[in-house]
PDB file of C-alpha atoms in Angstrom:
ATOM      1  CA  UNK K  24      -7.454  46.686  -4.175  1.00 94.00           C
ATOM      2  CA  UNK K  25     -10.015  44.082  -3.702  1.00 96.00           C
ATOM      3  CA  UNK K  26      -7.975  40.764  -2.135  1.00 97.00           C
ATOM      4  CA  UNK K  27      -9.222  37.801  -0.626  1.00 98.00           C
ATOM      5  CA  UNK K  28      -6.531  35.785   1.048  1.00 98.00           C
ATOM      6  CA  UNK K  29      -7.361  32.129   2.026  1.00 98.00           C
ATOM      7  CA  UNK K  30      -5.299  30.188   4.733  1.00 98.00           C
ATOM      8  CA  UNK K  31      -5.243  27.420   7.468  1.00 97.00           C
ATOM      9  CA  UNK K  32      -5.200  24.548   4.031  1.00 97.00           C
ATOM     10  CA  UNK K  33      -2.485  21.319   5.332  1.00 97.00           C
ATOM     11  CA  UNK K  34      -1.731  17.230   5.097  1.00 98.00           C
ATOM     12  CA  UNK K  35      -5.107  15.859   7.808  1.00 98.00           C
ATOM     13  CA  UNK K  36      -6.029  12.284   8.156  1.00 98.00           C
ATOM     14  CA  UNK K  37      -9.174  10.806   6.736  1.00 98.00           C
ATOM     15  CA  UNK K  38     -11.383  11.128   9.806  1.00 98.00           C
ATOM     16  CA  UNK K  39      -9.685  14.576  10.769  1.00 98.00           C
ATOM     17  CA  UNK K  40     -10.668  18.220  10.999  1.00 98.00           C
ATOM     18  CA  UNK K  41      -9.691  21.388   9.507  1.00 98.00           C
ATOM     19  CA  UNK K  42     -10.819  24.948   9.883  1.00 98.00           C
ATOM     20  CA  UNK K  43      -9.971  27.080   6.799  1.00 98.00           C
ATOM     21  CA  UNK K  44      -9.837  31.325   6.976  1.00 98.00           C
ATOM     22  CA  UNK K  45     -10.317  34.504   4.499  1.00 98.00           C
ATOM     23  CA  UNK K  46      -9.612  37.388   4.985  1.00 98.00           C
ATOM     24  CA  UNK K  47     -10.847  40.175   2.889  1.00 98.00           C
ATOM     25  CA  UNK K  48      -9.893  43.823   2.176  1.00 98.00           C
ATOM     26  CA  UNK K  49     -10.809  46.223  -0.357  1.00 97.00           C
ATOM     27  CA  UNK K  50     -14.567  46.423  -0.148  1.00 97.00           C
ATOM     28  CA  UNK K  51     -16.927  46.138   2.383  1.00 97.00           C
ATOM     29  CA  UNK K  52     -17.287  42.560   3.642  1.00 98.00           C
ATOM     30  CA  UNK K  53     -20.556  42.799   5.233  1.00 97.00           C
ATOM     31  CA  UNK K  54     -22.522  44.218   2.237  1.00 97.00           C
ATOM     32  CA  UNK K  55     -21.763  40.654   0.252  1.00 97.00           C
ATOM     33  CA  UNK K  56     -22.584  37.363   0.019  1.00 97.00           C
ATOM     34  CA  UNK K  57     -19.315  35.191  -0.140  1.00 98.00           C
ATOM     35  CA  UNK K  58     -18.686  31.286  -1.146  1.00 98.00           C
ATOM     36  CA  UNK K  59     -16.500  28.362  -0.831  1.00 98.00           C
ATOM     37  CA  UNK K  60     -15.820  26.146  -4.251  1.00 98.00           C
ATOM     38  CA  UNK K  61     -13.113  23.700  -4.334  1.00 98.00           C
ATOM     39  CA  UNK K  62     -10.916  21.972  -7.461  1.00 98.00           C
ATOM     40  CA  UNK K  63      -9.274  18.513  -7.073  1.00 98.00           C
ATOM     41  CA  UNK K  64      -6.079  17.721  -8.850  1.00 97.00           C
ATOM     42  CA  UNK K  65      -6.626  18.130 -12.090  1.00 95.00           C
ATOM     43  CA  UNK K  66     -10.631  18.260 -12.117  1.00 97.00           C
ATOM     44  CA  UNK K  67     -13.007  20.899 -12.626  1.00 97.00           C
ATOM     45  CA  UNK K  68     -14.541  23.335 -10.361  1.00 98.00           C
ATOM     46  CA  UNK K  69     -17.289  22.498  -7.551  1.00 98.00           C
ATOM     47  CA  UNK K  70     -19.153  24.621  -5.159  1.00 98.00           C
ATOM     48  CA  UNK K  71     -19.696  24.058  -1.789  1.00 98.00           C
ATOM     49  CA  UNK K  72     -21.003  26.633   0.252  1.00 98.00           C
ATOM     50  CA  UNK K  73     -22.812  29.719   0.059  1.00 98.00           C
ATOM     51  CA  UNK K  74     -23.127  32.565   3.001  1.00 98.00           C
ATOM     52  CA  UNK K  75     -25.750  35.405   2.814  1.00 98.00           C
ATOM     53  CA  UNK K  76     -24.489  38.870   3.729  1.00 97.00           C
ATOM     54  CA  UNK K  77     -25.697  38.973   7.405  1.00 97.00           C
ATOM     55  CA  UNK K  78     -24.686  34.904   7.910  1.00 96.00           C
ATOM     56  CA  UNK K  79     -28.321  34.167   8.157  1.00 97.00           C
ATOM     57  CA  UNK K  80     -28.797  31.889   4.989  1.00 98.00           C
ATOM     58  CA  UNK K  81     -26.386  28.949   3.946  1.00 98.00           C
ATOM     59  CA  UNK K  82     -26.181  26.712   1.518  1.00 98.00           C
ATOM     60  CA  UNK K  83     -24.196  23.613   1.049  1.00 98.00           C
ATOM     61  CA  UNK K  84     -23.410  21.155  -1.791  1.00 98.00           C
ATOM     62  CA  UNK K  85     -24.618  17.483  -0.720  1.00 98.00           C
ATOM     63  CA  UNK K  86     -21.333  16.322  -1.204  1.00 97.00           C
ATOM     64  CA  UNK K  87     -20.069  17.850   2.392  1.00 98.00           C
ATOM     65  CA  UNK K  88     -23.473  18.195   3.936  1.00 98.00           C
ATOM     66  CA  UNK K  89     -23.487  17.587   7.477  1.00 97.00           C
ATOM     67  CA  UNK K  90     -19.451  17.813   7.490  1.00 98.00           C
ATOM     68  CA  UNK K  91     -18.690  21.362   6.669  1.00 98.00           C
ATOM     69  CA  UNK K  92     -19.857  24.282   8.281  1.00 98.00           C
ATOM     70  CA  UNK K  93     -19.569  27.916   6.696  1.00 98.00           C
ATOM     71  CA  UNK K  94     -19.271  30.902   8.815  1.00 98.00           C
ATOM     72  CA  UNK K  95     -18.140  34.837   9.068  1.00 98.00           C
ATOM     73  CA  UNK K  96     -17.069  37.533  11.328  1.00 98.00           C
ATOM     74  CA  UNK K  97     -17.843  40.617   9.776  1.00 98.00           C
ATOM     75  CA  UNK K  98     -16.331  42.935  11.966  1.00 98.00           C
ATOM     76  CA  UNK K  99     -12.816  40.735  11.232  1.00 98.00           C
ATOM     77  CA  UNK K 100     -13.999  40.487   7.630  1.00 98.00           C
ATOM     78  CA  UNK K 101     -13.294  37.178   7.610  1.00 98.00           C
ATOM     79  CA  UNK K 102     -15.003  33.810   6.210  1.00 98.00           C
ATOM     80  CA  UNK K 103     -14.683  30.461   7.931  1.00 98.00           C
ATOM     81  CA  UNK K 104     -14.944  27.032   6.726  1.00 98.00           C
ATOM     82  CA  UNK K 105     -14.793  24.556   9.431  1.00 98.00           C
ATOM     83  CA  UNK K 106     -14.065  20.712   7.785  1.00 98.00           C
ATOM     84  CA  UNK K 107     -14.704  17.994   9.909  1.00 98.00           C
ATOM     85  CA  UNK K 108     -15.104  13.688   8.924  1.00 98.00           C
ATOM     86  CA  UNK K 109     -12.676  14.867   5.822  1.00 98.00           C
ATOM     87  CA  UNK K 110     -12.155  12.139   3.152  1.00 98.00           C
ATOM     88  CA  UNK K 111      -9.189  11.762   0.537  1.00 98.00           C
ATOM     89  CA  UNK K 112     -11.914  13.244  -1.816  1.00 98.00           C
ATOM     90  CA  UNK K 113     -12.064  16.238  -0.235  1.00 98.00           C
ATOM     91  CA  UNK K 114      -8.106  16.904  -1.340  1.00 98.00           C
ATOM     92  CA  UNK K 115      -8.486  20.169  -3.193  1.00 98.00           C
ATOM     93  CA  UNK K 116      -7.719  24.203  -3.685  1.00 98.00           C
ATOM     94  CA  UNK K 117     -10.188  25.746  -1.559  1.00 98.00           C
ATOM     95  CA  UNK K 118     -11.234  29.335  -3.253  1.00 98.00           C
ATOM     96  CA  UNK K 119     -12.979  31.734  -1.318  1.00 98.00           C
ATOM     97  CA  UNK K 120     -14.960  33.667  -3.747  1.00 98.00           C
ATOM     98  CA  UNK K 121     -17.014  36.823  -3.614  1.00 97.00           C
ATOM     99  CA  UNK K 122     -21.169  36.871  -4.823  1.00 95.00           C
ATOM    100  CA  UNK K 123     -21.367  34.432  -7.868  1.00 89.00           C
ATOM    101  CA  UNK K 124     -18.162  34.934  -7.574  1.00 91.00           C
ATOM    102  CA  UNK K 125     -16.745  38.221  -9.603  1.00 93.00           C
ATOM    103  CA  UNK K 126     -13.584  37.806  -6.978  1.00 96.00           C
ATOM    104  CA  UNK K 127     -11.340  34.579  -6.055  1.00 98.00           C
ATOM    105  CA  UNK K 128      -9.052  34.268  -3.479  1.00 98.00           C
ATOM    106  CA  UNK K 129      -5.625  32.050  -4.421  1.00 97.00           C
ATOM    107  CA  UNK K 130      -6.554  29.462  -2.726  1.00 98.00           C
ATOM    108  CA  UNK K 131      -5.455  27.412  -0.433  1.00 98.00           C
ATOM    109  CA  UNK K 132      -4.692  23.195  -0.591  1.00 98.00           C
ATOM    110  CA  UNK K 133      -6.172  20.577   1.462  1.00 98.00           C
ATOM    111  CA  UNK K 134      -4.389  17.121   1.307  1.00 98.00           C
ATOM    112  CA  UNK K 135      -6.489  14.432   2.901  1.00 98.00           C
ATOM    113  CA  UNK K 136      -4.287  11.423   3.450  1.00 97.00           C
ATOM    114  CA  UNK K 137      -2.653   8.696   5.985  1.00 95.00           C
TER     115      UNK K 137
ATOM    116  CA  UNK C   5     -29.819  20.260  -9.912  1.00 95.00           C
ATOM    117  CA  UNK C   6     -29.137  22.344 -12.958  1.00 97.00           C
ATOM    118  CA  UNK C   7     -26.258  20.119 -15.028  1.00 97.00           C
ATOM    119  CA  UNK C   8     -23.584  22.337 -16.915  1.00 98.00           C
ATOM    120  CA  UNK C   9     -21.951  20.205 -20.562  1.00 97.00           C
ATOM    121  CA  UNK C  10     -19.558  22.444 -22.043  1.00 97.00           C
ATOM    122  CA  UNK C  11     -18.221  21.357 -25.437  1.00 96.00           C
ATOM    123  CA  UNK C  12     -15.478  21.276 -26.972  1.00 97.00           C
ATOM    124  CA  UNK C  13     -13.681  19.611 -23.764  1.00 97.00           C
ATOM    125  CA  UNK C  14     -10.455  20.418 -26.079  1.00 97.00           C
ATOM    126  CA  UNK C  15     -10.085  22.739 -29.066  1.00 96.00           C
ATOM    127  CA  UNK C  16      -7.110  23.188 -30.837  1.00 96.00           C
ATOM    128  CA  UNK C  17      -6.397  26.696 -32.595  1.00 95.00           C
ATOM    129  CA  UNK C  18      -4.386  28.920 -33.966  1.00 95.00           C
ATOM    130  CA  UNK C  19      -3.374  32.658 -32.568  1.00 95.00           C
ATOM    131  CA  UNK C  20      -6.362  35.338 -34.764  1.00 96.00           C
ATOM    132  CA  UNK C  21      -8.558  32.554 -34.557  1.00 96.00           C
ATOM    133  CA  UNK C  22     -12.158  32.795 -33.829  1.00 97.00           C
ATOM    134  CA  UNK C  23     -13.197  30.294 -31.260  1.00 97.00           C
ATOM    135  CA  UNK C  24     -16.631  29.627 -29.659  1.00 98.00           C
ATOM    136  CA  UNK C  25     -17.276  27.555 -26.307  1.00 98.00           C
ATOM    137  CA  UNK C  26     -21.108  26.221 -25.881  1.00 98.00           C
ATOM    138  CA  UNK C  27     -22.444  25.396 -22.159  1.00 98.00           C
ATOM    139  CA  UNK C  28     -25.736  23.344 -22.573  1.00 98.00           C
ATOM    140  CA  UNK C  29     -28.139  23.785 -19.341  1.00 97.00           C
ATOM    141  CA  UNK C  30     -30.492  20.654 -18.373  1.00 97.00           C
ATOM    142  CA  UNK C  31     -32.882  23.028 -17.082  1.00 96.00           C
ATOM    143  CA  UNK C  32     -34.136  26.486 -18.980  1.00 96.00           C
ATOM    144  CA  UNK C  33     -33.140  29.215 -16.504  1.00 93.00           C
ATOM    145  CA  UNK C  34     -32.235  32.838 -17.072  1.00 85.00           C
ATOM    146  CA  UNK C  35     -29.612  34.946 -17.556  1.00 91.00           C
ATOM    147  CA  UNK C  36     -27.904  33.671 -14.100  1.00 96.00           C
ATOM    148  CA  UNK C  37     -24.683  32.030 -16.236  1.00 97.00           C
ATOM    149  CA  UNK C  38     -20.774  33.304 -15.708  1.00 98.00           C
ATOM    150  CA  UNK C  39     -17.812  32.099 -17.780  1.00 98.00           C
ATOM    151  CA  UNK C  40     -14.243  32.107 -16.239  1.00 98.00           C
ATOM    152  CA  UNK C  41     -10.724  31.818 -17.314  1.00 98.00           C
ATOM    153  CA  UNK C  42      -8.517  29.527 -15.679  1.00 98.00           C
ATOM    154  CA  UNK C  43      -4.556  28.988 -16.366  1.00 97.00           C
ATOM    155  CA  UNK C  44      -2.149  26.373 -14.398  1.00 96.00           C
ATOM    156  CA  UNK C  45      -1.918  26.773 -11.168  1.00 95.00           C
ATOM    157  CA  UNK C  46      -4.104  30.049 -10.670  1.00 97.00           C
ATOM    158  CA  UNK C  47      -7.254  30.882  -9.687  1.00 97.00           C
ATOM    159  CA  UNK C  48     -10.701  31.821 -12.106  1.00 97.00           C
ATOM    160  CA  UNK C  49     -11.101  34.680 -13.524  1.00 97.00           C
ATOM    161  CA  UNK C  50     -14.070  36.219 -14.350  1.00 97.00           C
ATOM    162  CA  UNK C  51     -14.550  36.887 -18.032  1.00 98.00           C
ATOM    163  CA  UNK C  52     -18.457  37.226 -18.347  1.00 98.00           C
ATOM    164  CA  UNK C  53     -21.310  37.547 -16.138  1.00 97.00           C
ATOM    165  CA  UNK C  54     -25.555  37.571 -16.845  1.00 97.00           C
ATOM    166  CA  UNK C  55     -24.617  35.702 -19.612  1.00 97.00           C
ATOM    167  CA  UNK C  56     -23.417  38.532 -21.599  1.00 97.00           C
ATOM    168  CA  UNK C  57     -21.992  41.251 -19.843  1.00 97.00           C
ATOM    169  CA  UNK C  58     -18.091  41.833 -19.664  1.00 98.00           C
ATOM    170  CA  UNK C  59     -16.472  42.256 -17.068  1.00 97.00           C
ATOM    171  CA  UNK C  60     -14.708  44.680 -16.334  1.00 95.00           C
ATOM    172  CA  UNK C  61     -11.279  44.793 -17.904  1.00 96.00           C
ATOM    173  CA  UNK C  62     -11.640  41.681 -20.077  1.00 97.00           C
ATOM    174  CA  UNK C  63     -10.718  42.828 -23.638  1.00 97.00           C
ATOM    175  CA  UNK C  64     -13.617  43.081 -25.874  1.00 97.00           C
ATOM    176  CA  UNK C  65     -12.564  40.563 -28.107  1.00 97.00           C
ATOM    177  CA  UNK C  66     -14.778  37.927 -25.425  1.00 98.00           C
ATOM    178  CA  UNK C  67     -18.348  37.880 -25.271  1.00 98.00           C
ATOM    179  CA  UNK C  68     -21.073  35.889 -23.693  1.00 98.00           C
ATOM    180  CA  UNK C  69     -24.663  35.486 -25.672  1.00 97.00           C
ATOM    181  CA  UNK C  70     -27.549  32.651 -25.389  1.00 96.00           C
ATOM    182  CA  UNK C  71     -30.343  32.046 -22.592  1.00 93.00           C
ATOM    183  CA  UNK C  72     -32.663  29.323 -21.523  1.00 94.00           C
ATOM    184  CA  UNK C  73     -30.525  26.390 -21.913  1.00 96.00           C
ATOM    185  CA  UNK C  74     -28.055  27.060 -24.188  1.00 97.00           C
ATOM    186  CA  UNK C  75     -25.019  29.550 -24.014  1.00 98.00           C
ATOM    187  CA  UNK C  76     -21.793  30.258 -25.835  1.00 98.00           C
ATOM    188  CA  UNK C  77     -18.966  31.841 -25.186  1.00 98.00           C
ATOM    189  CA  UNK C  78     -17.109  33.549 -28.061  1.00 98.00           C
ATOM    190  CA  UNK C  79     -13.320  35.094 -28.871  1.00 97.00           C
ATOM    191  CA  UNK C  80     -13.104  36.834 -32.045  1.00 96.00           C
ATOM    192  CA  UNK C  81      -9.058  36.604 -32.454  1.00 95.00           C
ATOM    193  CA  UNK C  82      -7.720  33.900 -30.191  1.00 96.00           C
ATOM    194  CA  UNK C  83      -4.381  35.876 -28.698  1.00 96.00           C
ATOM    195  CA  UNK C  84      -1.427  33.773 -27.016  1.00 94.00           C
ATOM    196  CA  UNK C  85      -2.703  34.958 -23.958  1.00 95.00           C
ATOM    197  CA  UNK C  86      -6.119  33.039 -24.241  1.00 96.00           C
ATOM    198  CA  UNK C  87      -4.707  29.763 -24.361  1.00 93.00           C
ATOM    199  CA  UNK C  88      -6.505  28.130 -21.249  1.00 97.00           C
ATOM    200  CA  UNK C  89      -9.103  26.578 -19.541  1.00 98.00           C
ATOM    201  CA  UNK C  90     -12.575  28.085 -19.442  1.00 98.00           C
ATOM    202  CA  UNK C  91     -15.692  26.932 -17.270  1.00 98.00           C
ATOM    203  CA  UNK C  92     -19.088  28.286 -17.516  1.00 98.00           C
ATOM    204  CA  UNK C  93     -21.100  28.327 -14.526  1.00 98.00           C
ATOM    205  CA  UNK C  94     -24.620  28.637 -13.682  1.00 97.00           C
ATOM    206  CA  UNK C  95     -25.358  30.242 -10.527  1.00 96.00           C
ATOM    207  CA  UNK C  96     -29.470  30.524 -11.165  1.00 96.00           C
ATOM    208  CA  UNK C  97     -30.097  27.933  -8.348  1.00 95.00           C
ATOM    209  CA  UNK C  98     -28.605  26.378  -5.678  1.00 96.00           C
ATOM    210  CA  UNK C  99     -26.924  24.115  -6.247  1.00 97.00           C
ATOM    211  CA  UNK C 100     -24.278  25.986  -8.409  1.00 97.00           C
ATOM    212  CA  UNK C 101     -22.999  23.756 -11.011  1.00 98.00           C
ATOM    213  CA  UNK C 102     -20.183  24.514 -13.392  1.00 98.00           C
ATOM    214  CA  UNK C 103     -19.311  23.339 -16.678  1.00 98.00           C
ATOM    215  CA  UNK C 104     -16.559  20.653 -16.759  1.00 98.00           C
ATOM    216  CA  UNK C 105     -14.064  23.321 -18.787  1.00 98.00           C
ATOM    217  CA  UNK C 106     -12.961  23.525 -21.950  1.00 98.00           C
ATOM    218  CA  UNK C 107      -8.734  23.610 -23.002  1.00 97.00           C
ATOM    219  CA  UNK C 108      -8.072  25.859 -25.370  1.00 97.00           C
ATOM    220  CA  UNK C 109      -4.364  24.399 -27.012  1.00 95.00           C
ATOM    221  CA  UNK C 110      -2.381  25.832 -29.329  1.00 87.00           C
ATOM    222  CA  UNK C 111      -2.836  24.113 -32.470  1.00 86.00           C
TER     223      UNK C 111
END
């Protein structure tokens, strides 16, 4: 069936990096567009990145602009998120989600804290 | 940026209820609007997608209408199951912007 599965979410330090994974199975990765959107404790939802197909067009929400950096490896159907400068508002579920997004992964938590 | 205002932010109501959720756009835009499900602790789920189409496997008693800047989703007999959070979300332009959800309690 069609599964994302996030992982690599932890405690960091303001200041610190992460590097988040999903993996996909159940379709084919390279004919779709995937995202990142986050949730902070007890908030709403918020998108953050977007990836085109091929990895050739991103998007990014201002909020982590110039921190985060999307990314995929087709051939490992995989989607990257690479956090760096992370800030206690960053603490959230990560989702990786398919197109606009039809599919969510479980998510995965990111605590930002000293 | 497109802003998303869902209201109710709560609505209390009874199970065979019929319950309607209205997402107000600050920009006109087209069909380009999904609504999701969310309960504790779990991820979205995709109820309805160009506005109005269901997706599939979400009983029929959901349903998406509305365009420009105005949308609603409706459930025509509110089932224990549907007691929730729902989000719309517009995903027109970039950047996507979501509703800030609406609980659906038991009343």
């Amino acid at each position: 069936q069609v599964q994302l599965v996030e992982s690599g979410g932890g405690l960091v330090k303001p200041g610190g990096s992460l590097r988040l994974s999903c993996v996909a199975s159940g379709f084919t990765f390279s004919d779709y567009y995937m995202n990142w959107i986050r949730q902070a404790p007890g908030k709403g939802l918020e998108w953050i990145s977007y990836i085109s197909s091929s990895g050739s067009t991103i998007y990014y929400a201002d909020s982590v602009k110039g921190r985060f950096t999307i990314s995929r490896d087709n051939a490992k159907n995989s989607l990257y998120l690479q956090m760096n400068s992370l800030r206690a508002e960053d603490t959230a579920v990560y989702y990786c989600a398919r197109e606009w997004p039809d599919v969510w992964g479980q998510g995965t938590t990111v605590t930002v804290s000293s | 940026d497109i802003q998303m205002t869902q209201s109710p932010s709560t609505l209390s109501a009874s199970v065979g209820d019929r319950v309607t959720i209205t997402c107000r756009a600050s920009q006109s835009f087209t069909r380009w609007l999904a609504w999701y499900q969310q309960k504790p602790g779990k991820a979205p789920k995709l109820l309805i997608y160009r506005a109005s189409t269901l997706e599939t496997g979400v009983p029929s008693r959901f349903s998406g209408s509305g365009s420009g800047t105005e949308f609603t989703l409706a459930i025509s007999s509110l089932q224990p199951d549907d007691f929730a959070t729902y989000y719309c979300q517009q995903y027109n332009s970039f950047p996507w912007t979501f509703g800030q959800g609406t609980k659906v309690e038991i009343k």
